[in-house]
């Protein structure tokens, strides 16, 4: 369970968990095998610090989605000031071997972005004259690296060769015509992990670095 020691207030599960942005709500969804989880969670909780936790119970698994504020500690001279930054953290407790697990972050309706990733980073950005919105997370290489940090199953580290030869791979990042991003995870067994895409928006800076590995997606300290 995510943030199990924090007090929580149960809310009515009447809306799909989302993050408000200047372009509209950023939405999230989960698919296990060929079945998508309902947009409305089975349980919804308000946590301290403007956090929200949603929970779904599916056959053979329990899925949690945490929406939380996050301070990425970026270099403001390079990136410009941030209006806000949030992280979405998925956790899945698998009680049996599952089909493919896919987590999706969808851009607000009507938005289409462009590729904005780097080394071990998958990201897309949409912007107008005043605001830039970026969502991102680990790419395939980053997912394999996370195995060495204990954030995903250790055996996923062995899949690094598939990153460089994706022709036969059945997992990875899909940019969804740059209207959102999906992470299809490697084959799943009864283990627990978390995947963390995030978003940020702020006034449009005059310049922006294109250095590989620019941290537009980071894991919250609370995870």
Short mmCIF file of C-alpha atoms in Angstrom, two decimals:
data_model
loop_
_atom_site.label_atom_id
_atom_site.label_comp_id
_atom_site.label_asym_id
_atom_site.label_seq_id
_atom_site.Cartn_x
_atom_site.Cartn_y
_atom_site.Cartn_z
CA UNK A 1 0.00 0.00 0.00
CA UNK A 2 1.33 3.45 -0.91
CA UNK A 3 1.96 5.80 2.05
CA UNK A 4 0.33 3.32 4.41
CA UNK A 5 1.31 5.26 7.57
CA UNK A 6 -0.41 8.53 6.60
CA UNK A 7 -3.91 9.37 7.82
CA UNK A 8 -6.54 9.41 5.09
CA UNK A 9 -10.10 10.53 4.49
CA UNK A 10 -12.33 8.36 2.34
CA UNK A 11 -13.98 10.22 -0.56
CA UNK A 12 -16.83 9.30 -2.85
CA UNK A 13 -15.49 7.60 -5.98
CA UNK A 14 -17.56 9.65 -8.39
CA UNK A 15 -14.85 11.02 -10.69
CA UNK A 16 -11.85 9.71 -12.58
CA UNK A 17 -8.57 10.69 -10.87
CA UNK A 18 -6.90 13.49 -12.84
CA UNK A 19 -4.46 16.38 -12.51
CA UNK A 20 -5.68 19.85 -13.45
CA UNK A 21 -3.46 21.75 -15.89
CA UNK A 22 -3.86 25.06 -17.76
CA UNK A 23 -4.71 22.98 -20.86
CA UNK A 24 -7.32 20.85 -19.09
CA UNK A 25 -7.25 17.67 -16.97
CA UNK A 26 -4.45 15.14 -17.36
CA UNK A 27 -6.09 11.71 -17.06
CA UNK A 28 -4.80 8.22 -16.21
CA UNK A 29 -5.86 4.67 -16.97
CA UNK A 30 -4.73 1.10 -16.39
CA UNK A 31 -5.14 -2.01 -18.53
CA UNK A 32 -4.44 -5.56 -17.35
CA UNK A 33 -4.41 -8.12 -20.14
CA UNK A 34 -7.20 -7.04 -22.49
CA UNK A 35 -9.35 -5.43 -19.80
CA UNK A 36 -9.21 -1.80 -18.80
CA UNK A 37 -9.98 -0.82 -15.22
CA UNK A 38 -13.05 1.34 -14.69
CA UNK A 39 -12.35 5.09 -14.84
CA UNK A 40 -13.79 5.51 -11.36
CA UNK A 41 -11.78 3.73 -8.65
CA UNK A 42 -13.26 1.31 -6.14
CA UNK A 43 -11.85 3.45 -3.33
CA UNK A 44 -10.65 7.07 -3.23
CA UNK A 45 -8.79 8.79 -0.37
CA UNK A 46 -7.58 12.30 0.40
CA UNK A 47 -4.15 12.31 2.07
CA UNK A 48 -2.24 15.15 3.78
CA UNK A 49 -0.19 17.46 1.60
CA UNK A 50 -2.76 17.74 -1.23
CA UNK A 51 -2.30 14.08 -2.18
CA UNK A 52 -4.97 11.76 -3.54
CA UNK A 53 -4.89 7.96 -3.60
CA UNK A 54 -7.15 5.85 -5.83
CA UNK A 55 -7.47 2.08 -5.54
CA UNK A 56 -8.90 -0.59 -7.83
CA UNK A 57 -9.35 -4.30 -7.12
CA UNK A 58 -9.03 -6.50 -10.20
CA UNK A 59 -8.90 -10.28 -10.62
CA UNK A 60 -5.48 -11.31 -9.32
CA UNK A 61 -4.24 -7.80 -8.55
CA UNK A 62 -4.74 -4.59 -6.64
CA UNK A 63 -3.80 -1.31 -8.35
CA UNK A 64 -3.13 2.02 -6.64
CA UNK A 65 -2.57 5.44 -8.19
CA UNK A 66 -1.09 8.24 -6.08
CA UNK A 67 -1.31 11.85 -7.30
CA UNK A 68 1.07 14.02 -5.30
CA UNK A 69 2.84 17.40 -5.44
CA UNK A 70 6.53 17.13 -6.24
CA UNK A 71 9.52 19.49 -6.14
CA UNK A 72 11.93 18.50 -8.94
CA UNK A 73 14.63 20.99 -7.84
CA UNK A 74 15.34 22.12 -11.40
CA UNK A 75 17.80 24.82 -12.41
CA UNK A 76 15.44 27.78 -12.87
CA UNK A 77 17.98 29.72 -14.94
CA UNK A 78 17.80 26.98 -17.56
CA UNK A 79 14.20 25.85 -17.19
CA UNK A 80 12.35 28.99 -16.14
CA UNK A 81 9.94 29.18 -13.18
CA UNK A 82 7.50 26.33 -12.55
CA UNK A 83 3.84 27.05 -11.92
CA UNK A 84 3.29 23.56 -10.53
CA UNK A 85 4.71 20.05 -10.64
CA UNK A 86 2.93 16.81 -9.80
CA UNK A 87 3.78 13.13 -9.91
CA UNK A 88 1.56 10.15 -10.59
CA UNK A 89 2.79 6.92 -9.01
CA UNK A 90 1.24 3.58 -9.89
CA UNK A 91 1.63 0.53 -7.68
CA UNK A 92 0.33 -2.93 -8.50
CA UNK A 93 0.22 -5.90 -6.12
CA UNK A 94 0.00 -9.03 -8.26
CA UNK A 95 -1.35 -12.14 -6.54
CA UNK A 96 -1.02 -14.27 -9.66
CA UNK A 97 0.71 -14.14 -13.03
CA UNK A 98 -0.91 -11.36 -15.04
CA UNK A 99 -1.31 -10.53 -18.68
CA UNK A 100 0.30 -7.38 -20.02
CA UNK A 101 0.02 -4.42 -17.70
CA UNK A 102 -0.24 -0.98 -19.30
CA UNK A 103 -0.36 2.39 -17.55
CA UNK A 104 -1.46 5.43 -19.56
CA UNK A 105 -1.24 9.19 -19.01
CA UNK A 106 -3.43 11.10 -21.46
CA UNK A 107 -2.90 14.73 -22.41
CA UNK A 108 -5.89 17.07 -22.03
CA UNK A 109 -8.51 16.70 -24.74
CA UNK A 110 -7.54 18.41 -27.97
CA UNK A 111 -3.83 18.64 -27.11
CA UNK A 112 -1.03 17.08 -29.15
CA UNK A 113 2.58 17.41 -28.09
CA UNK A 114 6.00 16.57 -29.45
CA UNK A 115 8.81 14.26 -28.38
CA UNK A 116 10.89 15.75 -25.55
CA UNK A 117 12.79 12.80 -24.07
CA UNK A 118 16.45 12.03 -23.48
CA UNK A 119 18.66 9.24 -22.18
CA UNK A 120 16.51 6.85 -20.10
CA UNK A 121 13.70 9.42 -20.28
CA UNK A 122 10.45 9.27 -22.25
CA UNK A 123 8.62 12.59 -22.41
CA UNK A 124 6.33 14.71 -24.56
CA UNK A 125 5.60 18.43 -24.32
CA UNK A 126 2.70 20.62 -25.40
CA UNK A 127 2.94 24.41 -25.24
CA UNK A 128 1.39 27.70 -26.22
CA UNK A 129 2.66 31.29 -26.03
CA UNK A 130 2.58 31.33 -22.23
CA UNK A 131 2.72 27.80 -20.86
CA UNK A 132 4.64 24.57 -21.41
CA UNK A 133 3.26 21.24 -20.15
CA UNK A 134 5.52 18.18 -20.03
CA UNK A 135 4.67 14.62 -19.06
CA UNK A 136 7.33 11.97 -18.83
CA UNK A 137 8.73 8.89 -17.16
CA UNK A 138 11.27 6.14 -17.60
CA UNK A 139 11.82 4.84 -21.11
CA UNK A 140 12.74 1.21 -21.75
CA UNK A 141 16.35 1.73 -20.70
CA UNK A 142 15.20 3.56 -17.58
CA UNK A 143 12.86 0.71 -16.65
CA UNK A 144 15.72 -1.77 -16.86
CA UNK A 145 17.96 0.51 -14.80
CA UNK A 146 15.24 0.76 -12.14
CA UNK A 147 15.65 -2.98 -11.52
CA UNK A 148 19.10 -2.30 -10.12
CA UNK A 149 17.59 0.16 -7.63
CA UNK A 150 14.95 -2.29 -6.45
CA UNK A 151 12.07 -0.23 -7.89
CA UNK A 152 10.89 -2.94 -10.31
CA UNK A 153 11.41 -6.74 -10.40
CA UNK A 154 15.14 -7.56 -10.52
CA UNK A 155 14.73 -9.90 -13.49
CA UNK A 156 13.75 -6.94 -15.69
CA UNK A 157 17.42 -5.90 -15.71
CA UNK A 158 18.06 -8.87 -18.00
CA UNK A 159 15.83 -7.30 -20.68
CA UNK A 160 18.29 -4.51 -21.51
CA UNK A 161 19.22 -6.20 -24.83
CA UNK A 162 15.60 -5.81 -25.97
CA UNK A 163 15.97 -2.05 -25.57
CA UNK A 164 18.52 -1.99 -28.37
CA UNK A 165 16.65 -4.52 -30.53
CA UNK A 166 12.95 -3.75 -30.08
CA UNK A 167 11.80 -5.70 -33.15
CA UNK A 168 10.73 -8.70 -31.05
CA UNK A 169 9.88 -6.88 -27.84
CA UNK A 170 6.32 -6.82 -26.55
CA UNK A 171 6.80 -4.11 -23.92
CA UNK A 172 7.91 -0.48 -23.85
CA UNK A 173 6.69 3.10 -24.26
CA UNK A 174 4.01 4.15 -26.76
CA UNK A 175 3.72 7.89 -27.43
CA UNK A 176 0.15 7.58 -28.69
CA UNK A 177 0.53 10.03 -31.60
CA UNK A 178 1.81 12.46 -28.97
CA UNK A 179 -1.62 12.79 -27.36
CA UNK A 180 -0.45 10.89 -24.29
CA UNK A 181 1.93 8.13 -23.24
CA UNK A 182 1.53 4.47 -22.32
CA UNK A 183 3.96 2.21 -20.50
CA UNK A 184 3.45 -1.49 -21.32
CA UNK A 185 5.49 -3.35 -18.72
CA UNK A 186 7.45 -6.58 -19.18
CA UNK A 187 5.81 -9.93 -18.31
CA UNK A 188 4.39 -9.92 -14.81
CA UNK A 189 4.59 -12.44 -11.97
CA UNK A 190 3.48 -12.13 -8.35
CA UNK A 191 5.73 -9.17 -7.48
CA UNK A 192 5.16 -5.50 -6.69
CA UNK A 193 6.50 -2.42 -8.44
CA UNK A 194 5.75 1.23 -9.22
CA UNK A 195 6.03 3.32 -12.37
CA UNK A 196 6.13 7.07 -12.12
CA UNK A 197 5.34 9.47 -14.91
CA UNK A 198 4.95 13.11 -13.94
CA UNK A 199 3.98 16.46 -15.36
CA UNK A 200 4.99 20.05 -14.92
CA UNK A 201 3.90 23.38 -16.30
CA UNK A 202 5.12 26.93 -16.04
CA UNK A 203 5.62 30.17 -17.95
CA UNK A 204 7.31 29.50 -21.28
CA UNK A 205 11.09 30.05 -20.86
CA UNK A 206 13.13 31.71 -23.59
CA UNK A 207 15.50 28.76 -23.83
CA UNK A 208 15.47 25.16 -22.77
CA UNK A 209 18.31 22.65 -22.58
CA UNK A 210 18.23 19.55 -24.76
CA UNK A 211 20.83 17.65 -22.73
CA UNK A 212 20.10 13.90 -22.60
CA UNK A 213 18.60 12.91 -19.28
CA UNK A 214 17.00 16.28 -18.48
CA UNK A 215 14.88 15.44 -15.42
CA UNK A 216 11.32 16.28 -16.42
CA UNK A 217 10.18 13.13 -14.61
CA UNK A 218 11.43 12.11 -11.20
CA UNK A 219 10.27 9.82 -8.40
CA UNK A 220 8.79 11.58 -5.37
CA UNK A 221 10.71 11.14 -2.14
CA UNK A 222 7.56 9.83 -0.53
CA UNK A 223 7.47 6.65 -2.63
#
